Amino acid sequence: MTDKVKVRIDGEVIAATAGQTILEVARAHDKYIPALCYMEGLSAVGACRLCMVEVSGVARLLPACTTPVQEGLAVATTSPQIQSYRKMVIELLLVERNHVCAVCVSSGHCELQTLAQDHGVTHVRYPYNYPRLSVDTTHPRYVLDHNRCVLCSRCVRTCAEIEGAHVWDIAGRGIHSRLVSELQRPWGEATSCTSCGKCVQACPTGAMAEKGWGVEEMTKQRAGVSRLTSMREGQ
Amino acid sequence: MDKAKIGTCWLDGCSGCHMSLLDLDEGIVAVLEKADIVFGPLVDAQEWPEGVDVAVIEGAVSSQDDLKLAKIARVRSKVVVALGDCAVTGNVPSMRNGIPTRKLLERVYVEGATERPGTERPGVPTDGVPALLKQAQPLHSAIKVDVHVPGCPPKPSAILFVLSELLEGREPDLGSKLRFG
Ligand code: SF4
Ligand code: SF4
Ligand code: SF4
Ligand code: FES
């Protein structure tokens, strides 16, 4: 039998199942918590820190995507402090690599761009990093543009957990972290890649795209990737 | 009441933001009832005048001349608006920022040029062109900016909204009109 617990989200009492995360419960009840590295159907890694919420009795903010609910938990999804942190996180993501929306395949359909717009990021207060990064065009059907990668690892988890191929990993540390395919082999030479394209669909930004699309043309089918997991769980 | 004064200028951008400004349709009439455009690519004035109320600046700060004009516009204007992604983020002009300026210029003007018999050997032009800064930077890294209007270009409706609010003495909040790219 599953354990039912009662939690409070922004004052509203909600019945949840023990083991669910704050983010899952909030989403199921149409409460908005922004998230970037979280994707339904994948394991949660708590990498981007956009989903930070206040939990009463806890002094620091907690990531909603990895914090399980407990009986009596009271969560505030937003506050001036949370908003200012979220804005900061978005701005830091924008300065880390080269985001030039005007020439990006994903402009208009990008989760990072939408987050910036929704959080009133009119400009970025930090100096831009302008790293020199490569674009891997070796795969016959897909492109990986490191300039747009936010290191959310959604592609890594999609390929490992759903496709079962585990082509991707993140190598290096801190600012030098890079997404790598098969121990640094170009994507086109990665023999374990089945060319299923699920990583591309799961990628929240313009970092992964199908070849042949122009600016603003790449739309993604993320729900389809998430659905695969729920269909398998239902078996 | 005296009309307000608007100055505009075009730094390292493609002029698309000015095109969008011209694209206000009949909205421009409402703006011009309240304000005169006293400087910019759309008018004749040679120098940025004193006492401008709203400076509307397109483009990234990319050369010595850009920097000079941005600074003049700042000290002679009450409110500075960064218009468009190039002014707000650096955008396309900033794509050169990872490349040293010398290498960049040589790639374009020497390696990229075709030598024709009987003409001068291709070289990096220095006459009458301003020196490039090391990097193309967003406007707010060079001067204080009061209002940011991203977009490539910003929609005419966003520009009209911002100008109307400023001319009414209000601080514009783009809200759902906020859009990059
Ligand atoms: S990935 Fe998103 S934020 Fe980055 S350039 Fe593309 S549209 Fe803009
Ligand atoms: S296309 Fe499929 S198999 Fe290849 S890297 Fe992406 S998810 Fe993995
Ligand atoms: S390529 Fe896309 S999905 Fe993969 S880590 Fe980068 S942003 Fe995330
Ligand atoms: S969505 Fe929770 S940390 Fe990224």
Short mmCIF file of C-alpha atoms and ligand atoms in Angstrom, two decimals:
data_model
loop_
_atom_site.label_atom_id
_atom_site.label_comp_id
_atom_site.label_asym_id
_atom_site.label_seq_id
_atom_site.Cartn_x
_atom_site.Cartn_y
_atom_site.Cartn_z
CA MET A 1 0.00 0.00 0.00
CA THR A 2 1.26 3.46 -0.78
CA ASP A 3 1.52 5.93 2.07
CA LYS A 4 -0.58 9.06 1.74
CA VAL A 5 0.80 12.26 3.20
CA LYS A 6 -0.63 15.74 3.50
CA VAL A 7 1.52 18.69 2.45
CA ARG A 8 0.91 22.38 2.05
CA ILE A 9 2.03 24.17 -1.10
CA ASP A 10 1.60 27.94 -1.01
CA GLY A 11 -0.94 27.46 1.75
CA GLU A 12 -3.07 24.89 -0.06
CA VAL A 13 -3.39 21.49 1.58
CA ILE A 14 -2.61 18.74 -0.92
CA ALA A 15 -2.74 14.97 -0.61
CA ALA A 16 0.39 13.37 -1.97
CA THR A 17 2.09 9.99 -1.98
CA ALA A 18 5.18 9.47 0.16
CA GLY A 19 8.22 9.27 -2.08
CA GLN A 20 6.94 11.84 -4.57
CA THR A 21 9.11 14.93 -4.85
CA ILE A 22 7.91 18.44 -4.12
CA LEU A 23 8.16 19.23 -7.83
CA GLU A 24 6.03 16.24 -8.85
CA VAL A 25 3.34 17.11 -6.34
CA ALA A 26 3.38 20.79 -7.31
CA ARG A 27 3.11 19.98 -11.03
CA ALA A 28 0.26 17.57 -10.46
CA HIS A 29 -1.64 20.45 -8.84
CA ASP A 30 -0.78 23.15 -11.36
CA LYS A 31 1.57 24.98 -9.03
CA TYR A 32 4.41 26.55 -10.97
CA ILE A 33 8.00 25.82 -10.01
CA PRO A 34 10.53 26.48 -12.76
CA ALA A 35 12.82 23.58 -13.66
CA LEU A 36 15.46 23.02 -16.28
CA CYS A 37 17.48 19.89 -15.56
CA TYR A 38 14.36 18.02 -14.44
CA MET A 39 12.43 16.18 -17.10
CA GLU A 40 9.50 13.89 -16.49
CA GLY A 41 10.50 10.29 -17.05
CA LEU A 42 14.16 10.77 -16.15
CA SER A 43 15.93 10.43 -12.81
CA ALA A 44 16.28 13.79 -11.01
CA VAL A 45 19.79 15.11 -10.45
CA GLY A 46 19.27 18.58 -8.93
CA ALA A 47 21.87 20.17 -11.19
CA CYS A 48 20.44 23.52 -12.28
CA ARG A 49 19.05 24.87 -8.96
CA LEU A 50 16.17 26.67 -10.67
CA CYS A 51 13.56 24.74 -8.74
CA MET A 52 14.71 25.96 -5.30
CA VAL A 53 11.82 26.43 -2.87
CA GLU A 54 11.34 27.41 0.75
CA VAL A 55 10.41 24.63 3.15
CA SER A 56 9.25 25.84 6.54
CA GLY A 57 11.61 24.94 9.35
CA VAL A 58 14.55 24.58 6.94
CA ALA A 59 16.94 27.54 6.86
CA ARG A 60 18.27 27.00 3.35
CA LEU A 61 16.40 26.64 0.07
CA LEU A 62 15.85 23.10 -1.18
CA PRO A 63 15.62 21.82 -4.77
CA ALA A 64 12.02 20.76 -5.38
CA CYS A 65 13.03 18.16 -7.97
CA THR A 66 15.04 16.01 -5.54
CA THR A 67 13.33 16.69 -2.20
CA PRO A 68 10.75 14.04 -1.28
CA VAL A 69 7.56 15.14 0.47
CA GLN A 70 6.83 14.19 4.08
CA GLU A 71 3.77 14.48 6.23
CA GLY A 72 3.15 18.09 7.22
CA LEU A 73 5.74 19.62 4.87
CA ALA A 74 4.94 23.27 4.05
CA VAL A 75 6.41 24.71 0.86
CA ALA A 76 6.52 28.21 -0.57
CA THR A 77 7.13 28.07 -4.33
CA THR A 78 8.04 31.72 -4.58
CA SER A 79 9.21 34.72 -2.58
CA PRO A 80 11.24 37.82 -3.43
CA GLN A 81 14.40 35.99 -2.34
CA ILE A 82 13.63 32.91 -4.45
CA GLN A 83 12.80 35.09 -7.46
CA SER A 84 16.08 36.93 -7.17
CA TYR A 85 18.03 33.65 -6.95
CA ARG A 86 16.22 32.19 -9.94
CA LYS A 87 16.99 35.30 -11.96
CA MET A 88 20.62 35.03 -10.96
CA VAL A 89 20.78 31.35 -11.99
CA ILE A 90 19.31 32.17 -15.40
CA GLU A 91 21.73 35.05 -15.93
CA LEU A 92 24.70 32.89 -14.95
CA LEU A 93 23.60 30.23 -17.43
CA LEU A 94 23.44 32.89 -20.14
CA VAL A 95 26.96 34.24 -19.50
CA GLU A 96 28.65 30.85 -19.22
CA ARG A 97 28.45 30.00 -22.94
CA ASN A 98 27.53 31.86 -26.12
CA HIS A 99 23.79 32.34 -26.42
CA VAL A 100 22.95 34.26 -29.55
CA CYS A 101 19.20 33.75 -29.81
CA ALA A 102 18.97 35.72 -33.05
CA VAL A 103 20.81 32.97 -34.92
CA CYS A 104 19.73 29.94 -32.88
CA VAL A 105 17.66 27.05 -34.27
CA SER A 106 15.71 26.85 -31.03
CA SER A 107 14.82 30.52 -30.60
CA GLY A 108 11.14 30.79 -29.76
CA HIS A 109 11.05 27.16 -28.52
CA CYS A 110 13.90 27.18 -26.02
CA GLU A 111 13.38 26.47 -22.33
CA LEU A 112 16.24 28.71 -21.23
CA GLN A 113 15.00 31.62 -23.33
CA THR A 114 11.46 31.15 -22.03
CA LEU A 115 12.72 31.04 -18.44
CA ALA A 116 14.62 34.30 -18.98
CA GLN A 117 11.57 36.00 -20.44
CA ASP A 118 9.21 34.67 -17.78
CA HIS A 119 11.50 35.83 -14.99
CA GLY A 120 11.87 39.36 -16.31
CA VAL A 121 15.53 38.98 -17.26
CA THR A 122 15.73 42.08 -19.47
CA HIS A 123 19.54 41.98 -19.51
CA VAL A 124 22.37 40.14 -17.83
CA ARG A 125 24.19 41.85 -14.97
CA TYR A 126 27.33 39.70 -15.08
CA PRO A 127 30.19 39.88 -17.58
CA TYR A 128 29.92 37.38 -20.42
CA ASN A 129 32.46 34.59 -20.58
CA TYR A 130 32.72 34.26 -24.42
CA PRO A 131 34.37 30.82 -24.43
CA ARG A 132 35.53 29.37 -27.75
CA LEU A 133 33.52 26.22 -28.22
CA SER A 134 33.09 23.73 -31.00
CA VAL A 135 30.10 22.45 -32.90
CA ASP A 136 30.02 18.70 -33.56
CA THR A 137 28.44 18.11 -36.97
CA THR A 138 29.84 14.61 -37.48
CA HIS A 139 26.55 12.79 -36.89
CA PRO A 140 24.66 12.33 -40.17
CA ARG A 141 21.36 13.55 -38.73
CA TYR A 142 22.04 15.66 -35.65
CA VAL A 143 24.23 18.55 -34.47
CA LEU A 144 25.67 19.29 -31.05
CA ASP A 145 26.50 22.97 -30.48
CA HIS A 146 28.45 23.37 -27.24
CA ASN A 147 27.84 27.12 -27.37
CA ARG A 148 24.22 26.54 -26.32
CA CYS A 149 24.69 23.68 -23.86
CA VAL A 150 23.67 24.33 -20.24
CA LEU A 151 25.04 20.99 -18.97
CA CYS A 152 21.64 19.94 -17.67
CA SER A 153 22.48 16.29 -18.54
CA ARG A 154 18.99 15.59 -19.84
CA CYS A 155 20.56 14.08 -22.97
CA VAL A 156 22.90 11.96 -20.85
CA ARG A 157 20.03 10.55 -18.80
CA THR A 158 17.72 10.13 -21.78
CA CYS A 159 20.27 8.10 -23.69
CA ALA A 160 21.32 6.02 -20.68
CA GLU A 161 17.95 5.51 -18.99
CA ILE A 162 15.50 5.40 -21.87
CA GLU A 163 17.44 4.37 -24.96
CA GLY A 164 19.87 2.25 -22.94
CA ALA A 165 22.83 3.30 -25.11
CA HIS A 166 24.65 5.68 -22.73
CA VAL A 167 26.45 7.59 -25.45
CA TRP A 168 26.78 10.82 -23.44
CA ASP A 169 28.65 11.86 -20.34
CA ILE A 170 29.86 15.08 -18.81
CA ALA A 171 33.65 15.29 -18.58
CA GLY A 172 35.81 17.86 -16.80
CA ARG A 173 34.97 20.02 -13.82
CA GLY A 174 33.37 23.38 -13.19
CA ILE A 175 33.64 25.86 -16.02
CA HIS A 176 35.62 23.29 -18.04
CA SER A 177 32.85 20.69 -18.00
CA ARG A 178 31.90 19.46 -21.45
CA LEU A 179 29.38 17.06 -22.80
CA VAL A 180 31.24 14.16 -24.44
CA SER A 181 30.08 11.26 -26.57
CA GLU A 182 31.69 7.86 -26.09
CA LEU A 183 34.92 8.85 -24.31
CA GLN A 184 35.53 11.95 -26.46
CA ARG A 185 34.81 10.39 -29.82
CA PRO A 186 32.95 12.63 -32.26
CA TRP A 187 29.21 11.86 -32.17
CA GLY A 188 29.29 10.56 -35.74
CA GLU A 189 31.85 7.93 -34.73
CA ALA A 190 30.09 6.83 -31.56
CA THR A 191 29.31 3.22 -32.37
CA SER A 192 26.83 2.85 -29.50
CA CYS A 193 24.55 5.62 -30.87
CA THR A 194 21.46 4.14 -32.44
CA SER A 195 20.54 7.49 -34.03
CA CYS A 196 17.19 7.37 -32.24
CA GLY A 197 17.21 11.14 -31.70
CA LYS A 198 15.76 11.04 -28.19
CA CYS A 199 18.60 13.11 -26.71
CA VAL A 200 17.88 15.82 -29.28
CA GLN A 201 14.21 15.89 -28.32
CA ALA A 202 15.04 15.99 -24.61
CA CYS A 203 17.55 18.84 -24.88
CA PRO A 204 15.95 22.02 -23.53
CA THR A 205 18.05 24.42 -25.63
CA GLY A 206 19.48 24.77 -29.10
CA ALA A 207 22.51 22.68 -28.12
CA MET A 208 21.13 19.61 -29.86
CA ALA A 209 19.16 19.86 -33.05
CA GLU A 210 18.29 17.92 -36.14
CA LYS A 211 20.26 18.96 -39.20
CA GLY A 212 18.55 20.99 -41.85
CA TRP A 213 16.61 23.44 -39.73
CA GLY A 214 17.15 27.19 -39.79
CA VAL A 215 16.84 29.86 -37.11
CA GLU A 216 13.71 29.38 -34.93
CA GLU A 217 12.75 26.21 -36.82
CA MET A 218 13.71 23.44 -34.40
CA THR A 219 10.78 22.39 -32.23
CA LYS A 220 11.08 19.42 -29.90
CA GLN A 221 8.82 16.59 -28.80
CA ARG A 222 9.82 16.29 -25.15
CA ALA A 223 6.51 14.86 -24.02
CA GLY A 224 7.04 11.90 -26.32
CA VAL A 225 10.31 11.02 -24.55
CA SER A 226 8.70 11.35 -21.11
CA ARG A 227 5.76 9.19 -22.20
CA LEU A 228 8.06 6.27 -23.00
CA THR A 229 8.91 5.92 -19.32
CA SER A 230 5.33 6.04 -18.12
CA MET A 231 4.34 3.47 -20.74
CA ARG A 232 7.10 1.14 -19.56
CA GLU A 233 6.16 1.63 -15.92
CA GLY A 234 2.62 0.70 -16.80
CA GLN A 235 3.72 -2.69 -18.20
CA MET B 1 4.43 72.42 -23.09
CA ASP B 2 7.74 71.93 -24.88
CA LYS B 3 8.08 68.74 -26.84
CA ALA B 4 10.40 66.08 -25.49
CA LYS B 5 13.59 65.31 -27.38
CA ILE B 6 14.51 61.83 -28.60
CA GLY B 7 17.96 61.00 -29.93
CA THR B 8 18.76 57.70 -31.60
CA CYS B 9 21.98 56.11 -32.73
CA TRP B 10 23.21 53.01 -34.43
CA LEU B 11 26.38 51.39 -33.12
CA ASP B 12 27.40 47.82 -34.05
CA GLY B 13 24.07 46.53 -35.28
CA CYS B 14 22.39 45.90 -38.61
CA SER B 15 19.94 48.87 -38.51
CA GLY B 16 17.09 46.40 -38.06
CA CYS B 17 16.13 48.02 -34.77
CA HIS B 18 15.81 51.37 -36.51
CA MET B 19 13.70 49.66 -39.19
CA SER B 20 11.48 48.34 -36.44
CA LEU B 21 11.25 51.87 -35.02
CA LEU B 22 10.12 53.12 -38.44
CA ASP B 23 7.63 50.27 -38.48
CA LEU B 24 5.50 51.77 -35.69
CA ASP B 25 2.97 52.66 -38.40
CA GLU B 26 0.53 55.30 -37.16
CA GLY B 27 2.04 54.86 -33.69
CA ILE B 28 4.89 57.10 -34.84
CA VAL B 29 2.42 59.97 -35.18
CA ALA B 30 1.48 59.70 -31.51
CA VAL B 31 5.16 59.65 -30.57
CA LEU B 32 5.97 62.66 -32.75
CA GLU B 33 3.10 64.63 -31.27
CA LYS B 34 4.90 64.43 -27.95
CA ALA B 35 8.52 64.41 -29.04
CA ASP B 36 10.94 65.45 -31.76
CA ILE B 37 13.70 63.20 -33.01
CA VAL B 38 16.70 65.49 -32.73
CA PHE B 39 19.57 63.17 -33.59
CA GLY B 40 20.17 59.86 -35.34
CA PRO B 41 20.32 58.12 -38.71
CA LEU B 42 16.79 59.36 -39.41
CA VAL B 43 17.63 63.08 -39.11
CA ASP B 44 20.32 65.51 -40.27
CA ALA B 45 21.98 66.77 -37.08
CA GLN B 46 25.77 66.39 -37.00
CA GLU B 47 26.22 66.24 -33.26
CA TRP B 48 24.33 64.70 -30.34
CA PRO B 49 22.62 67.74 -28.81
CA GLU B 50 22.45 68.67 -25.12
CA GLY B 51 19.24 68.14 -23.18
CA VAL B 52 17.92 65.00 -24.85
CA ASP B 53 15.15 63.30 -22.87
CA VAL B 54 15.33 59.80 -24.30
CA ALA B 55 18.38 58.27 -26.00
CA VAL B 56 17.54 55.15 -28.00
CA ILE B 57 20.69 53.19 -28.79
CA GLU B 58 20.91 50.27 -31.21
CA GLY B 59 23.93 47.98 -31.49
CA ALA B 60 26.78 46.64 -29.43
CA VAL B 61 29.76 48.77 -28.40
CA SER B 62 32.38 47.47 -30.79
CA SER B 63 34.73 50.30 -31.83
CA GLN B 64 36.34 53.43 -30.39
CA ASP B 65 33.70 55.50 -32.20
CA ASP B 66 30.86 53.44 -30.71
CA LEU B 67 32.26 53.99 -27.25
CA LYS B 68 32.70 57.73 -27.78
CA LEU B 69 29.17 58.22 -29.11
CA ALA B 70 27.64 56.07 -26.35
CA LYS B 71 29.39 58.17 -23.71
CA ILE B 72 28.29 61.44 -25.29
CA ALA B 73 24.72 60.21 -25.59
CA ARG B 74 24.80 59.19 -21.92
CA VAL B 75 25.96 62.52 -20.51
CA ARG B 76 23.62 64.51 -22.74
CA SER B 77 20.47 62.44 -22.16
CA LYS B 78 18.19 61.84 -19.21
CA VAL B 79 17.14 58.28 -20.00
CA VAL B 80 19.09 55.75 -22.05
CA VAL B 81 17.29 52.87 -23.77
CA ALA B 82 19.31 49.89 -25.07
CA LEU B 83 17.33 48.89 -28.14
CA GLY B 84 17.59 45.33 -29.41
CA ASP B 85 19.64 42.23 -28.64
CA CYS B 86 22.96 43.69 -29.90
CA ALA B 87 22.73 46.58 -27.45
CA VAL B 88 21.34 44.37 -24.68
CA THR B 89 23.49 41.21 -24.95
CA GLY B 90 26.15 41.87 -27.61
CA ASN B 91 24.30 39.37 -29.84
CA VAL B 92 25.75 38.64 -33.30
CA PRO B 93 28.57 41.23 -33.13
CA SER B 94 29.83 39.51 -29.97
CA MET B 95 30.36 36.24 -31.86
CA ARG B 96 33.82 37.57 -32.70
CA ASN B 97 34.75 37.99 -29.06
CA GLY B 98 36.66 34.73 -28.71
CA ILE B 99 38.96 35.69 -31.59
CA PRO B 100 41.83 38.18 -31.16
CA THR B 101 41.06 41.39 -33.13
CA ARG B 102 44.23 41.22 -35.27
CA LYS B 103 43.53 37.67 -36.36
CA LEU B 104 39.92 38.53 -37.09
CA LEU B 105 40.78 41.52 -39.29
CA GLU B 106 43.43 39.57 -41.17
CA ARG B 107 41.09 36.69 -41.75
CA VAL B 108 38.52 39.03 -43.29
CA TYR B 109 40.65 41.58 -45.13
CA VAL B 110 43.74 39.56 -46.11
CA GLU B 111 42.97 35.84 -46.21
CA GLY B 112 39.40 36.48 -47.23
CA ALA B 113 40.24 38.95 -50.01
CA THR B 114 40.85 38.10 -53.64
CA GLU B 115 43.98 39.65 -55.09
CA ARG B 116 43.47 41.12 -58.54
CA PRO B 117 46.33 42.03 -60.86
CA GLY B 118 46.86 45.78 -61.11
CA THR B 119 45.20 46.55 -57.79
CA GLU B 120 46.72 47.15 -54.38
CA ARG B 121 47.50 44.14 -52.25
CA PRO B 122 44.69 43.48 -49.83
CA GLY B 123 45.32 44.74 -46.30
CA VAL B 124 43.51 45.68 -43.12
CA PRO B 125 42.00 49.15 -43.71
CA THR B 126 43.03 51.82 -41.23
CA ASP B 127 42.04 55.02 -43.03
CA GLY B 128 38.75 56.55 -41.94
CA VAL B 129 37.63 53.46 -40.02
CA PRO B 130 37.52 53.44 -36.24
CA ALA B 131 39.72 50.99 -34.34
CA LEU B 132 37.88 47.92 -33.11
CA LEU B 133 37.68 47.32 -29.39
CA LYS B 134 38.94 43.96 -28.16
CA GLN B 135 35.38 42.73 -27.80
CA ALA B 136 31.90 43.81 -28.83
CA GLN B 137 30.12 44.44 -25.54
CA PRO B 138 26.56 45.10 -24.47
CA LEU B 139 25.78 48.78 -23.99
CA HIS B 140 25.43 48.51 -20.22
CA SER B 141 29.04 47.39 -19.91
CA ALA B 142 30.11 50.78 -21.32
CA ILE B 143 27.52 53.23 -19.93
CA LYS B 144 24.62 53.18 -17.48
CA VAL B 145 21.48 51.96 -19.20
CA ASP B 146 18.03 52.72 -17.79
CA VAL B 147 15.76 50.58 -19.96
CA HIS B 148 16.54 47.37 -21.85
CA VAL B 149 14.42 46.36 -24.82
CA PRO B 150 15.68 43.03 -26.18
CA GLY B 151 14.55 41.46 -29.45
CA CYS B 152 16.22 40.97 -32.80
CA PRO B 153 14.68 43.29 -33.73
CA PRO B 154 12.31 44.30 -30.93
CA LYS B 155 8.70 44.25 -32.09
CA PRO B 156 7.35 47.67 -33.07
CA SER B 157 4.65 47.23 -30.41
CA ALA B 158 7.34 46.83 -27.72
CA ILE B 159 9.17 49.95 -28.94
CA LEU B 160 5.95 51.96 -29.06
CA PHE B 161 5.04 50.81 -25.55
CA VAL B 162 8.45 51.79 -24.14
CA LEU B 163 8.52 55.20 -25.83
CA SER B 164 4.94 55.98 -24.81
CA GLU B 165 5.59 55.05 -21.20
CA LEU B 166 8.78 57.11 -21.06
CA LEU B 167 7.11 60.11 -22.65
CA GLU B 168 4.38 59.85 -20.00
CA GLY B 169 7.09 59.89 -17.35
CA ARG B 170 6.59 56.26 -16.37
CA GLU B 171 9.13 53.48 -16.04
CA PRO B 172 8.25 50.88 -18.69
CA ASP B 173 7.84 47.28 -17.60
CA LEU B 174 7.92 45.05 -20.68
CA GLY B 175 6.22 42.15 -18.87
CA SER B 176 4.97 39.63 -21.40
CA LYS B 177 6.38 41.75 -24.25
CA LEU B 178 9.87 40.73 -23.16
CA ARG B 179 11.42 38.68 -25.97
CA PHE B 180 14.96 37.72 -26.98
CA GLY B 181 15.84 36.79 -30.55
S1 SF4 C 1 19.78 27.95 -26.70
FE1 SF4 C 1 18.03 29.23 -26.12
S2 SF4 C 1 18.91 30.92 -24.95
FE2 SF4 C 1 20.59 29.92 -26.05
S3 SF4 C 1 20.78 31.05 -27.99
FE3 SF4 C 1 19.38 29.33 -28.38
S4 SF4 C 1 17.34 30.21 -28.04
FE4 SF4 C 1 18.80 31.60 -27.08
S1 SF4 C 2 20.51 9.45 -30.83
FE1 SF4 C 2 19.71 8.00 -29.30
S2 SF4 C 2 21.37 6.54 -29.04
FE2 SF4 C 2 22.27 8.30 -30.11
S3 SF4 C 2 23.08 9.57 -28.50
FE3 SF4 C 2 21.01 10.29 -28.82
S4 SF4 C 2 19.71 9.14 -27.38
FE4 SF4 C 2 21.70 8.12 -27.49
S1 SF4 C 3 23.22 19.06 -24.95
FE1 SF4 C 3 21.24 19.82 -24.24
S2 SF4 C 3 20.39 18.18 -22.99
FE2 SF4 C 3 22.57 17.78 -23.20
S3 SF4 C 3 23.50 18.72 -21.40
FE3 SF4 C 3 23.60 20.22 -23.05
S4 SF4 C 3 21.75 21.45 -22.82
FE4 SF4 C 3 21.45 19.61 -21.59
S1 FES C 4 15.10 21.25 -11.89
FE1 FES C 4 15.64 20.96 -9.84
S2 FES C 4 17.72 21.42 -9.81
FE2 FES C 4 17.24 21.53 -11.93
#
